[in-house]
Amino acid sequence: MSVIAFVIEHLVCLVRAEYKRITGDLHFCLHHTDSLDAMSAHEQESQVLRSRKLRHENVLQVQSRWNNIHLILVCFLLGVSLITLLDCCRASSEPWVLLGSAESPIWDWSALFLVLLYTVLQGALYYLPVGQVTEGKMSSHGKPIKYKLNGLHAFVLTVALVLSLWFWGFIRAGAVTQRLFALVSAGVCVSLLISLILYLHPLTTSTSTHVQYTNTAKPMLSFVLGHIMDPCVGNIDVKQFVMVRIGFIGWAVMDVIYLLTAVEMKDPLSLSLLLVITFHLIYILDFVIDEATILTTKEFTEEPIGFIMILGEYIWIPFFSSLPVYFLLQKPNNIHHLSAVFICLLFGFGFLVYYLSNEQKDGFRRNPNDSTFSSLETIRSPSGQSLLVSGWFGWVRHPNYLGDIVMMFAWCLPCGFSSFLPYLPALQCFNLLRKRANEIEESCLKKHGGAWREYCRRVPYKLIPYVY
């Protein structure tokens, strides 16, 4: 099973790496959510002007070495591998789902209805007259794109709706969990449908940038990786919608469904299950509260949206991220109260590192001359900007990533050590953040030169103090 997960992860990474390689000249040199330096408004405007010069009539030309076989293999194996991983969480005596299981069917029309209903619900909640409207990345016309930020309200209302429907007997959580594999299949189908719509009838605006591929796999590349940067349906930005509403809120919904399923079993709720669900919901709640942070991520600002991204948000984030909870639902694990205290402290430590380092980074980027940062050491870069070399960023070079990793390993620990399966999301997170850190450091080295080398000399550890 680890071989399947390894193959899938590296195939997807290769596809993304290839896309980044062929479009690298057009990317902003600053990674908005991860760099440690401060950028002036003048520099931001200059970057927008440079990016506009590189585009002709809102078209971005790229060349790729990927062929149709590679792309089809990635798309096919993502869904199959997820179903297989979830199937491995069940008792070994139960038949494999992919080989046919009456108790856990791989297809169910009611599951498709649930996924479509959830999608429509989130679309309706997007139009709630609450939440602020903020400006995000620059369009190809040099004007900022506006986004509606009411993910927190959508999160609260969605969870409250699920709890209310369950409480009044309109839904049975166990029946939803029993259709888990059918929900994954339905997520694949809905992702395919949305991707086909984007491919055949691009939902663009006058400020959207088109991506054109110039090799023989052009149609497949346009479908899998996408050929529109910022598609919209009415006022809904499709990329923001699938990332926040489908992915993260869907993750929370699955955790709540698993919790209610455990309640329906009429057995005492295990401390392990409660810990993992609580940690997940805290993490997701923090994400939707700071929904604006997604607007500056590399995936959001620099990559088009296609089948791979949509499929990941419909099945990988909700079902793979909640795998530790599903594992505990199938194979309960009792832990001592002292162990629970240690795990809570570990998660709290990770959350504080994650939150406070991001606050320091964002505050320094907004106003490096703020008195709050007067006691912190900095290095002046040839680019005219400053690099933080003390505070959280004097401990390791990517403390926000360290906090993320610690939190994810903390919520895997209640699952025990009888299987590696519940640790796969944390391992994948570590690997992806490690690769992202390497990308950031390569970019910062090109941008800051000797100043970045001095920073690395003074802060030698990238992610884990005294280890890595």
CSV table of C-alpha atoms in Angstrom, one decimal:
chain,number,residue,atom,x,y,z
A,1,MET,CA,0.0,0.0,0.0
A,2,SER,CA,2.9,2.4,0.7
A,3,VAL,CA,4.1,1.7,-2.8
A,4,ILE,CA,0.8,2.9,-4.3
A,5,ALA,CA,0.8,6.1,-2.1
A,6,PHE,CA,4.4,6.7,-3.1
A,7,VAL,CA,3.7,6.4,-6.8
A,8,ILE,CA,0.7,8.6,-6.7
A,9,GLU,CA,2.4,11.4,-4.7
A,10,HIS,CA,5.4,11.4,-7.0
A,11,LEU,CA,3.4,11.4,-10.2
A,12,VAL,CA,1.4,14.4,-9.0
A,13,CYS,CA,4.5,16.2,-7.9
A,14,LEU,CA,6.2,15.5,-11.3
A,15,VAL,CA,3.2,17.0,-13.1
A,16,ARG,CA,3.2,20.1,-10.9
A,17,ALA,CA,7.0,20.4,-11.1
A,18,GLU,CA,6.9,20.2,-14.9
A,19,TYR,CA,4.3,22.9,-15.0
A,20,LYS,CA,6.3,25.1,-12.7
A,21,ARG,CA,9.4,24.6,-14.7
A,22,ILE,CA,7.9,25.6,-18.0
A,23,THR,CA,6.2,28.7,-16.5
A,24,GLY,CA,8.9,29.7,-14.1
A,25,ASP,CA,9.9,32.8,-16.0
A,26,LEU,CA,6.4,34.3,-15.6
A,27,HIS,CA,6.1,33.7,-11.8
A,28,PHE,CA,6.5,36.4,-9.3
A,29,CYS,CA,9.8,36.0,-7.5
A,30,LEU,CA,8.2,36.5,-4.1
A,31,HIS,CA,6.3,33.5,-2.6
A,32,HIS,CA,3.6,35.6,-0.9
A,33,THR,CA,2.8,33.4,2.0
A,34,ASP,CA,6.2,32.0,2.8
A,35,SER,CA,9.0,34.6,2.3
A,36,LEU,CA,10.5,36.5,5.1
A,37,ASP,CA,11.2,39.8,3.4
A,38,ALA,CA,9.1,43.0,3.0
A,39,MET,CA,7.8,44.1,-0.4
A,40,SER,CA,7.0,47.7,-1.2
A,41,ALA,CA,3.9,48.8,-3.1
A,42,HIS,CA,6.2,50.1,-5.9
A,43,GLU,CA,7.8,46.7,-6.3
A,44,GLN,CA,4.4,45.0,-6.4
A,45,GLU,CA,3.3,47.4,-9.1
A,46,SER,CA,6.5,46.8,-11.0
A,47,GLN,CA,5.9,43.0,-10.9
A,48,VAL,CA,2.4,43.5,-12.2
A,49,LEU,CA,3.7,45.5,-15.1
A,50,ARG,CA,6.4,42.9,-15.9
A,51,SER,CA,3.9,40.1,-15.8
A,52,ARG,CA,1.6,42.0,-18.1
A,53,LYS,CA,4.4,42.5,-20.6
A,54,LEU,CA,5.0,38.7,-20.6
A,55,ARG,CA,1.4,38.1,-21.6
A,56,HIS,CA,0.0,38.8,-25.0
A,57,GLU,CA,-3.8,39.2,-25.2
A,58,ASN,CA,-4.1,37.4,-21.8
A,59,VAL,CA,-2.6,34.2,-23.2
A,60,LEU,CA,0.3,32.3,-21.5
A,61,GLN,CA,2.2,30.0,-23.8
A,62,VAL,CA,3.8,27.0,-22.2
A,63,GLN,CA,5.7,23.8,-23.3
A,64,SER,CA,5.4,20.5,-21.6
A,65,ARG,CA,7.1,17.1,-22.0
A,66,TRP,CA,4.1,15.2,-20.5
A,67,ASN,CA,2.2,12.8,-22.7
A,68,ASN,CA,-1.4,11.6,-22.5
A,69,ILE,CA,-0.4,8.3,-20.9
A,70,HIS,CA,1.3,10.0,-17.9
A,71,LEU,CA,-1.7,12.3,-17.3
A,72,ILE,CA,-4.3,9.5,-17.6
A,73,LEU,CA,-2.4,7.4,-15.2
A,74,VAL,CA,-2.3,10.2,-12.6
A,75,CYS,CA,-6.0,10.9,-12.9
A,76,PHE,CA,-6.9,7.3,-12.6
A,77,LEU,CA,-4.7,6.3,-9.7
A,78,LEU,CA,-5.7,9.2,-7.5
A,79,GLY,CA,-9.2,7.9,-6.9
A,80,VAL,CA,-8.2,4.2,-6.9
A,81,SER,CA,-5.4,4.8,-4.4
A,82,LEU,CA,-7.7,6.8,-2.0
A,83,ILE,CA,-10.3,4.0,-2.0
A,84,THR,CA,-7.6,1.4,-1.4
A,85,LEU,CA,-6.2,3.3,1.5
A,86,LEU,CA,-9.6,3.8,3.1
A,87,ASP,CA,-10.4,0.1,2.5
A,88,CYS,CA,-7.2,-0.9,4.4
A,89,CYS,CA,-8.5,0.9,7.5
A,90,ARG,CA,-11.3,-1.7,7.7
A,91,ALA,CA,-11.1,-5.1,9.3
A,92,SER,CA,-9.0,-7.6,7.2
A,93,SER,CA,-11.9,-10.0,7.2
A,94,GLU,CA,-14.1,-7.7,5.1
A,95,PRO,CA,-14.0,-8.0,1.3
A,96,TRP,CA,-12.1,-5.5,-0.7
A,97,VAL,CA,-14.4,-2.7,-2.0
A,98,LEU,CA,-12.8,-2.6,-5.4
A,99,LEU,CA,-13.6,-6.3,-5.8
A,100,GLY,CA,-17.2,-5.8,-4.8
A,101,SER,CA,-18.7,-5.3,-1.3
A,102,ALA,CA,-22.4,-5.4,-0.6
A,103,GLU,CA,-22.0,-3.5,2.7
A,104,SER,CA,-19.8,-0.7,1.2
A,105,PRO,CA,-20.7,-0.2,-2.4
A,106,ILE,CA,-18.3,1.7,-4.7
A,107,TRP,CA,-21.3,3.4,-6.4
A,108,ASP,CA,-24.6,4.7,-5.1
A,109,TRP,CA,-26.8,7.2,-6.7
A,110,SER,CA,-27.7,8.7,-3.3
A,111,ALA,CA,-24.0,9.4,-2.8
A,112,LEU,CA,-23.9,11.4,-6.0
A,113,PHE,CA,-27.0,13.3,-4.9
A,114,LEU,CA,-25.3,14.2,-1.6
A,115,VAL,CA,-22.2,15.5,-3.3
A,116,LEU,CA,-24.2,17.6,-5.8
A,117,LEU,CA,-26.4,18.9,-2.9
A,118,TYR,CA,-23.4,19.8,-0.9
A,119,THR,CA,-21.9,21.7,-3.9
A,120,VAL,CA,-25.1,23.6,-4.5
A,121,LEU,CA,-25.4,24.4,-0.7
A,122,GLN,CA,-21.9,25.9,-0.7
A,123,GLY,CA,-22.6,27.9,-3.8
A,124,ALA,CA,-25.7,29.3,-2.1
A,125,LEU,CA,-23.8,30.1,1.1
A,126,TYR,CA,-21.2,32.0,-0.9
A,127,TYR,CA,-23.9,34.6,-1.6
A,128,LEU,CA,-24.6,35.2,2.1
A,129,PRO,CA,-24.7,39.0,2.7
A,130,VAL,CA,-22.0,38.7,5.3
A,131,GLY,CA,-18.2,38.7,5.3
A,132,GLN,CA,-15.9,41.2,3.8
A,133,VAL,CA,-14.9,41.7,0.1
A,134,THR,CA,-11.2,41.9,-0.3
A,135,GLU,CA,-8.7,42.5,-3.1
A,136,GLY,CA,-6.5,39.6,-4.1
A,137,LYS,CA,-3.9,39.1,-6.8
A,138,MET,CA,-3.6,41.4,-9.8
A,139,SER,CA,-5.4,40.5,-12.9
A,140,SER,CA,-3.7,40.7,-16.4
A,141,HIS,CA,-5.2,44.2,-16.7
A,142,GLY,CA,-3.3,45.4,-13.7
A,143,LYS,CA,-6.4,45.6,-11.4
A,144,PRO,CA,-6.8,43.6,-8.2
A,145,ILE,CA,-9.4,40.8,-8.3
A,146,LYS,CA,-12.1,41.0,-5.6
A,147,TYR,CA,-13.1,38.0,-3.5
A,148,LYS,CA,-15.9,37.4,-1.0
A,149,LEU,CA,-14.6,36.1,2.4
A,150,ASN,CA,-17.5,34.5,4.3
A,151,GLY,CA,-16.0,31.0,4.6
A,152,LEU,CA,-16.3,31.1,8.4
A,153,HIS,CA,-20.1,31.7,8.2
A,154,ALA,CA,-20.4,28.9,5.6
A,155,PHE,CA,-18.4,26.6,7.9
A,156,VAL,CA,-20.6,27.3,10.9
A,157,LEU,CA,-23.9,27.1,9.0
A,158,THR,CA,-22.9,23.9,7.3
A,159,VAL,CA,-21.8,22.1,10.5
A,160,ALA,CA,-24.9,23.4,12.3
A,161,LEU,CA,-27.1,22.2,9.4
A,162,VAL,CA,-25.6,18.7,9.5
A,163,LEU,CA,-26.0,18.5,13.3
A,164,SER,CA,-29.6,19.7,13.1
A,165,LEU,CA,-30.6,17.2,10.3
A,166,TRP,CA,-29.0,14.4,12.3
A,167,PHE,CA,-30.7,15.5,15.6
A,168,TRP,CA,-34.1,15.6,14.1
A,169,GLY,CA,-33.7,12.3,12.4
A,170,PHE,CA,-33.6,13.4,8.8
A,171,ILE,CA,-30.2,11.8,8.2
A,172,ARG,CA,-28.4,8.9,9.8
A,173,ALA,CA,-24.6,9.4,10.0
A,174,GLY,CA,-23.9,5.7,9.8
A,175,ALA,CA,-25.7,5.4,6.5
A,176,VAL,CA,-23.5,8.2,5.1
A,177,THR,CA,-20.3,6.5,6.4
A,178,GLN,CA,-21.4,3.3,4.9
A,179,ARG,CA,-21.5,5.1,1.5
A,180,LEU,CA,-18.0,6.5,2.0
A,181,PHE,CA,-16.5,4.7,-1.0
A,182,ALA,CA,-19.5,5.7,-3.1
A,183,LEU,CA,-18.9,9.3,-2.0
A,184,VAL,CA,-15.4,9.2,-3.2
A,185,SER,CA,-16.6,7.8,-6.6
A,186,ALA,CA,-19.2,10.5,-6.7
A,187,GLY,CA,-16.6,13.2,-5.9
A,188,VAL,CA,-14.6,11.9,-8.9
A,189,CYS,CA,-17.7,12.1,-11.1
A,190,VAL,CA,-18.6,15.7,-10.0
A,191,SER,CA,-14.9,16.7,-10.4
A,192,LEU,CA,-15.0,15.3,-13.9
A,193,LEU,CA,-18.2,17.2,-14.7
A,194,ILE,CA,-16.9,20.5,-13.5
A,195,SER,CA,-13.6,20.0,-15.2
A,196,LEU,CA,-15.3,19.2,-18.5
A,197,ILE,CA,-17.4,22.4,-18.2
A,198,LEU,CA,-14.3,24.5,-17.6
A,199,TYR,CA,-12.6,22.8,-20.5
A,200,LEU,CA,-15.4,23.0,-23.1
A,201,HIS,CA,-17.0,26.3,-21.9
A,202,PRO,CA,-14.4,28.4,-20.0
A,203,LEU,CA,-16.1,30.5,-17.3
A,204,THR,CA,-13.9,33.5,-17.8
A,205,THR,CA,-13.9,37.2,-17.3
A,206,SER,CA,-12.2,39.9,-19.3
A,207,THR,CA,-9.3,39.8,-16.8
A,208,SER,CA,-8.8,36.1,-16.9
A,209,THR,CA,-5.5,34.7,-18.2
A,210,HIS,CA,-5.6,31.7,-20.6
A,211,VAL,CA,-2.9,29.1,-20.6
A,212,GLN,CA,-2.0,27.4,-23.9
A,213,TYR,CA,0.1,24.3,-24.2
A,214,THR,CA,2.2,23.8,-27.4
A,215,ASN,CA,2.9,20.1,-27.5
A,216,THR,CA,0.9,17.1,-28.8
A,217,ALA,CA,-0.7,16.5,-25.4
A,218,LYS,CA,-2.3,20.0,-25.4
A,219,PRO,CA,-6.0,18.9,-25.0
A,220,MET,CA,-5.2,16.6,-22.1
A,221,LEU,CA,-2.9,19.1,-20.4
A,222,SER,CA,-5.6,21.8,-20.8
A,223,PHE,CA,-8.1,19.4,-19.1
A,224,VAL,CA,-5.8,18.0,-16.3
A,225,LEU,CA,-3.8,21.0,-15.4
A,226,GLY,CA,-6.3,23.6,-16.6
A,227,HIS,CA,-6.1,26.4,-19.1
A,228,ILE,CA,-7.8,29.3,-17.2
A,229,MET,CA,-6.3,31.0,-14.2
A,230,ASP,CA,-9.4,32.6,-12.6
A,231,PRO,CA,-12.7,31.1,-13.8
A,232,CYS,CA,-15.9,32.5,-12.3
A,233,VAL,CA,-19.5,31.5,-12.1
A,234,GLY,CA,-21.4,34.7,-11.4
A,235,ASN,CA,-19.6,36.2,-8.4
A,236,ILE,CA,-18.1,32.9,-7.4
A,237,ASP,CA,-14.4,32.4,-8.0
A,238,VAL,CA,-14.2,28.7,-8.9
A,239,LYS,CA,-10.7,28.3,-7.5
A,240,GLN,CA,-11.5,29.9,-4.1
A,241,PHE,CA,-14.7,27.9,-4.0
A,242,VAL,CA,-13.2,24.5,-4.4
A,243,MET,CA,-10.2,25.2,-2.2
A,244,VAL,CA,-12.2,26.6,0.8
A,245,ARG,CA,-15.8,25.5,0.5
A,246,ILE,CA,-15.4,22.0,-1.0
A,247,GLY,CA,-12.0,21.0,0.4
A,248,PHE,CA,-11.7,22.3,3.9
A,249,ILE,CA,-15.4,22.6,4.9
A,250,GLY,CA,-15.9,19.2,3.3
A,251,TRP,CA,-13.1,17.9,5.6
A,252,ALA,CA,-15.0,19.3,8.6
A,253,VAL,CA,-18.2,17.7,7.5
A,254,MET,CA,-16.7,14.3,7.2
A,255,ASP,CA,-15.2,14.6,10.7
A,256,VAL,CA,-18.6,15.5,12.1
A,257,ILE,CA,-20.2,12.6,10.2
A,258,TYR,CA,-17.7,10.2,11.7
A,259,LEU,CA,-18.3,11.6,15.2
A,260,LEU,CA,-22.1,11.2,14.8
A,261,THR,CA,-21.5,7.6,13.5
A,262,ALA,CA,-19.6,6.8,16.6
A,263,VAL,CA,-22.4,8.2,18.7
A,264,GLU,CA,-24.9,6.0,16.8
A,265,MET,CA,-22.9,2.9,17.7
A,266,LYS,CA,-24.0,3.6,21.4
A,267,ASP,CA,-20.5,2.8,22.6
A,268,PRO,CA,-18.6,5.2,24.8
A,269,LEU,CA,-16.8,7.7,22.7
A,270,SER,CA,-13.1,7.1,22.7
A,271,LEU,CA,-10.8,9.8,23.9
A,272,SER,CA,-8.6,9.2,20.9
A,273,LEU,CA,-11.4,9.9,18.5
A,274,LEU,CA,-12.5,13.1,20.3
A,275,LEU,CA,-8.9,14.4,20.3
A,276,VAL,CA,-8.3,13.9,16.6
A,277,ILE,CA,-11.6,15.5,15.6
A,278,THR,CA,-11.1,18.4,18.0
A,279,PHE,CA,-7.6,19.1,16.6
A,280,HIS,CA,-8.9,18.9,13.0
A,281,LEU,CA,-11.8,21.3,13.7
A,282,ILE,CA,-9.4,23.8,15.4
A,283,TYR,CA,-7.1,23.7,12.4
A,284,ILE,CA,-10.0,24.1,9.9
A,285,LEU,CA,-11.6,26.9,12.0
A,286,ASP,CA,-8.3,28.8,12.0
A,287,PHE,CA,-8.1,28.3,8.2
A,288,VAL,CA,-11.6,29.7,7.5
A,289,ILE,CA,-11.1,32.6,9.9
A,290,ASP,CA,-8.0,33.6,8.0
A,291,GLU,CA,-9.5,32.7,4.6
A,292,ALA,CA,-7.7,35.6,3.0
A,293,THR,CA,-4.4,33.9,3.4
A,294,ILE,CA,-5.2,31.4,0.7
A,295,LEU,CA,-5.4,34.3,-1.8
A,296,THR,CA,-1.6,34.7,-1.7
A,297,THR,CA,-0.6,31.0,-1.9
A,298,LYS,CA,1.4,29.8,-4.9
A,299,GLU,CA,-1.4,27.4,-6.0
A,300,PHE,CA,-3.9,30.2,-6.0
A,301,THR,CA,-1.9,32.9,-7.6
A,302,GLU,CA,0.3,31.1,-10.1
A,303,GLU,CA,-1.5,27.9,-11.3
A,304,PRO,CA,-4.5,27.4,-13.5
A,305,ILE,CA,-7.4,25.2,-12.3
A,306,GLY,CA,-8.0,21.9,-13.9
A,307,PHE,CA,-9.1,18.4,-13.2
A,308,ILE,CA,-6.2,17.6,-10.8
A,309,MET,CA,-6.9,20.6,-8.6
A,310,ILE,CA,-10.7,20.1,-8.5
A,311,LEU,CA,-10.3,16.3,-7.9
A,312,GLY,CA,-7.9,17.0,-5.0
A,313,GLU,CA,-10.4,19.3,-3.3
A,314,TYR,CA,-13.3,17.0,-3.8
A,315,ILE,CA,-11.7,13.7,-2.6
A,316,TRP,CA,-8.2,14.2,-1.3
A,317,ILE,CA,-8.7,17.0,1.2
A,318,PRO,CA,-12.1,15.8,2.7
A,319,PHE,CA,-11.4,12.0,2.7
A,320,PHE,CA,-7.6,11.6,2.9
A,321,SER,CA,-7.1,14.4,5.5
A,322,SER,CA,-9.8,12.8,7.7
A,323,LEU,CA,-8.2,9.3,7.3
A,324,PRO,CA,-7.0,9.2,11.0
A,325,VAL,CA,-10.6,9.7,12.2
A,326,TYR,CA,-11.9,7.0,9.9
A,327,PHE,CA,-9.1,4.7,11.1
A,328,LEU,CA,-10.1,5.2,14.7
A,329,LEU,CA,-13.8,4.6,13.8
A,330,GLN,CA,-12.9,1.2,12.3
A,331,LYS,CA,-10.1,0.3,14.8
A,332,PRO,CA,-10.6,2.1,18.1
A,333,ASN,CA,-7.5,2.8,20.2
A,334,ASN,CA,-7.6,3.6,23.9
A,335,ILE,CA,-5.0,5.9,25.3
A,336,HIS,CA,-4.1,6.9,28.8
A,337,HIS,CA,-5.1,10.3,30.1
A,338,LEU,CA,-1.5,11.3,30.6
A,339,SER,CA,-0.8,10.5,27.0
A,340,ALA,CA,-3.7,12.6,26.0
A,341,VAL,CA,-2.2,15.5,28.0
A,342,PHE,CA,1.1,15.2,26.3
A,343,ILE,CA,-0.6,15.0,22.8
A,344,CYS,CA,-2.6,18.1,23.6
A,345,LEU,CA,0.5,20.0,24.7
A,346,LEU,CA,2.3,18.9,21.5
A,347,PHE,CA,-0.6,20.1,19.4
A,348,GLY,CA,-0.8,23.4,21.3
A,349,PHE,CA,2.9,23.9,20.8
A,350,GLY,CA,2.6,23.3,17.1
A,351,PHE,CA,-0.4,25.6,16.8
A,352,LEU,CA,1.4,28.4,18.7
A,353,VAL,CA,4.5,28.1,16.5
A,354,TYR,CA,2.3,28.1,13.4
A,355,TYR,CA,0.1,31.0,14.4
A,356,LEU,CA,2.7,33.3,16.0
A,357,SER,CA,5.3,32.8,13.3
A,358,ASN,CA,2.7,33.6,10.6
A,359,GLU,CA,1.7,36.7,12.5
A,360,GLN,CA,5.3,37.9,12.8
A,361,LYS,CA,5.9,37.2,9.1
A,362,ASP,CA,2.7,39.0,7.9
A,363,GLY,CA,3.2,41.9,10.3
A,364,PHE,CA,6.8,42.4,9.2
A,365,ARG,CA,5.8,42.2,5.5
A,366,ARG,CA,3.1,44.9,6.0
A,367,ASN,CA,5.3,47.3,7.9
A,368,PRO,CA,8.9,46.4,8.6
A,369,ASN,CA,9.4,49.7,10.4
A,370,ASP,CA,6.8,49.0,13.0
A,371,SER,CA,8.0,49.4,16.6
A,372,THR,CA,7.0,45.8,17.3
A,373,PHE,CA,9.9,44.6,15.3
A,374,SER,CA,12.5,47.2,16.5
A,375,SER,CA,14.2,44.6,18.7
A,376,LEU,CA,14.5,42.0,16.0
A,377,GLU,CA,17.7,41.6,13.9
A,378,THR,CA,17.5,42.0,10.2
A,379,ILE,CA,19.8,41.6,7.2
A,380,ARG,CA,19.7,44.2,4.4
A,381,SER,CA,19.3,42.6,1.0
A,382,PRO,CA,20.7,44.0,-2.3
A,383,SER,CA,17.1,44.1,-3.4
A,384,GLY,CA,16.5,46.9,-0.9
A,385,GLN,CA,14.4,44.7,1.4
A,386,SER,CA,15.1,43.2,4.8
A,387,LEU,CA,15.3,39.7,6.0
A,388,LEU,CA,14.3,38.7,9.6
A,389,VAL,CA,17.1,36.7,11.3
A,390,SER,CA,15.7,36.7,14.8
A,391,GLY,CA,12.5,36.0,16.6
A,392,TRP,CA,10.7,32.9,15.2
A,393,PHE,CA,12.7,33.1,12.0
A,394,GLY,CA,16.0,33.0,14.0
A,395,TRP,CA,15.1,29.6,15.3
A,396,VAL,CA,14.4,27.8,12.0
A,397,ARG,CA,14.1,29.3,8.5
A,398,HIS,CA,10.5,28.1,8.1
A,399,PRO,CA,8.9,28.0,11.6
A,400,ASN,CA,5.3,28.2,10.2
A,401,TYR,CA,6.0,24.9,8.4
A,402,LEU,CA,7.4,23.4,11.5
A,403,GLY,CA,4.2,24.3,13.4
A,404,ASP,CA,2.1,22.7,10.7
A,405,ILE,CA,4.1,19.5,10.8
A,406,VAL,CA,4.0,19.2,14.6
A,407,MET,CA,0.2,19.7,14.6
A,408,MET,CA,-0.4,17.0,12.0
A,409,PHE,CA,1.8,14.5,13.8
A,410,ALA,CA,0.1,15.3,17.1
A,411,TRP,CA,-3.3,14.4,15.7
A,412,CYS,CA,-2.0,11.1,14.3
A,413,LEU,CA,-0.6,10.0,17.7
A,414,PRO,CA,-4.0,9.0,19.2
A,415,CYS,CA,-4.2,6.4,16.5
A,416,GLY,CA,-1.4,4.4,18.1
A,417,PHE,CA,1.3,2.6,16.3
A,418,SER,CA,-0.5,-0.6,15.1
A,419,SER,CA,-0.5,0.8,11.5
A,420,PHE,CA,1.2,3.4,9.4
A,421,LEU,CA,-2.0,4.3,7.6
A,422,PRO,CA,-3.2,7.2,9.9
A,423,TYR,CA,0.3,8.7,9.6
A,424,LEU,CA,0.2,9.0,5.8
A,425,PRO,CA,-1.5,12.5,5.8
A,426,ALA,CA,1.2,13.8,8.1
A,427,LEU,CA,4.0,12.2,6.1
A,428,GLN,CA,2.6,13.6,2.9
A,429,CYS,CA,2.4,17.0,4.5
A,430,PHE,CA,6.0,16.9,5.7
A,431,ASN,CA,7.2,15.9,2.2
A,432,LEU,CA,5.2,18.6,0.5
A,433,LEU,CA,6.3,21.3,2.9
A,434,ARG,CA,9.9,20.1,2.6
A,435,LYS,CA,9.7,20.5,-1.2
A,436,ARG,CA,8.0,23.8,-0.9
A,437,ALA,CA,10.7,25.1,1.5
A,438,ASN,CA,13.4,24.1,-1.1
A,439,GLU,CA,11.5,26.0,-3.8
A,440,ILE,CA,11.3,29.1,-1.6
A,441,GLU,CA,15.0,29.0,-0.7
A,442,GLU,CA,16.0,28.7,-4.4
A,443,SER,CA,13.9,31.7,-5.2
A,444,CYS,CA,15.2,33.7,-2.2
A,445,LEU,CA,18.8,32.8,-3.1
A,446,LYS,CA,18.3,34.3,-6.6
A,447,LYS,CA,16.6,37.3,-5.2
A,448,HIS,CA,18.8,38.2,-2.2
A,449,GLY,CA,22.1,36.6,-3.1
A,450,GLY,CA,24.7,37.0,-0.4
A,451,ALA,CA,22.2,38.2,2.2
A,452,TRP,CA,20.3,34.9,1.9
A,453,ARG,CA,23.5,32.9,2.2
A,454,GLU,CA,24.3,34.9,5.4
A,455,TYR,CA,20.9,34.2,6.7
A,456,CYS,CA,21.3,30.5,6.1
A,457,ARG,CA,24.7,30.6,7.9
A,458,ARG,CA,23.2,32.3,10.9
A,459,VAL,CA,20.1,30.1,10.9
A,460,PRO,CA,21.4,26.7,9.7
A,461,TYR,CA,18.2,24.7,10.2
A,462,LYS,CA,15.5,24.7,7.6
A,463,LEU,CA,12.5,23.0,9.3
A,464,ILE,CA,13.4,21.1,12.5
A,465,PRO,CA,15.9,22.7,15.0
A,466,TYR,CA,19.2,20.7,15.3
A,467,VAL,CA,17.9,18.0,13.0
A,468,TYR,CA,17.0,19.4,9.5
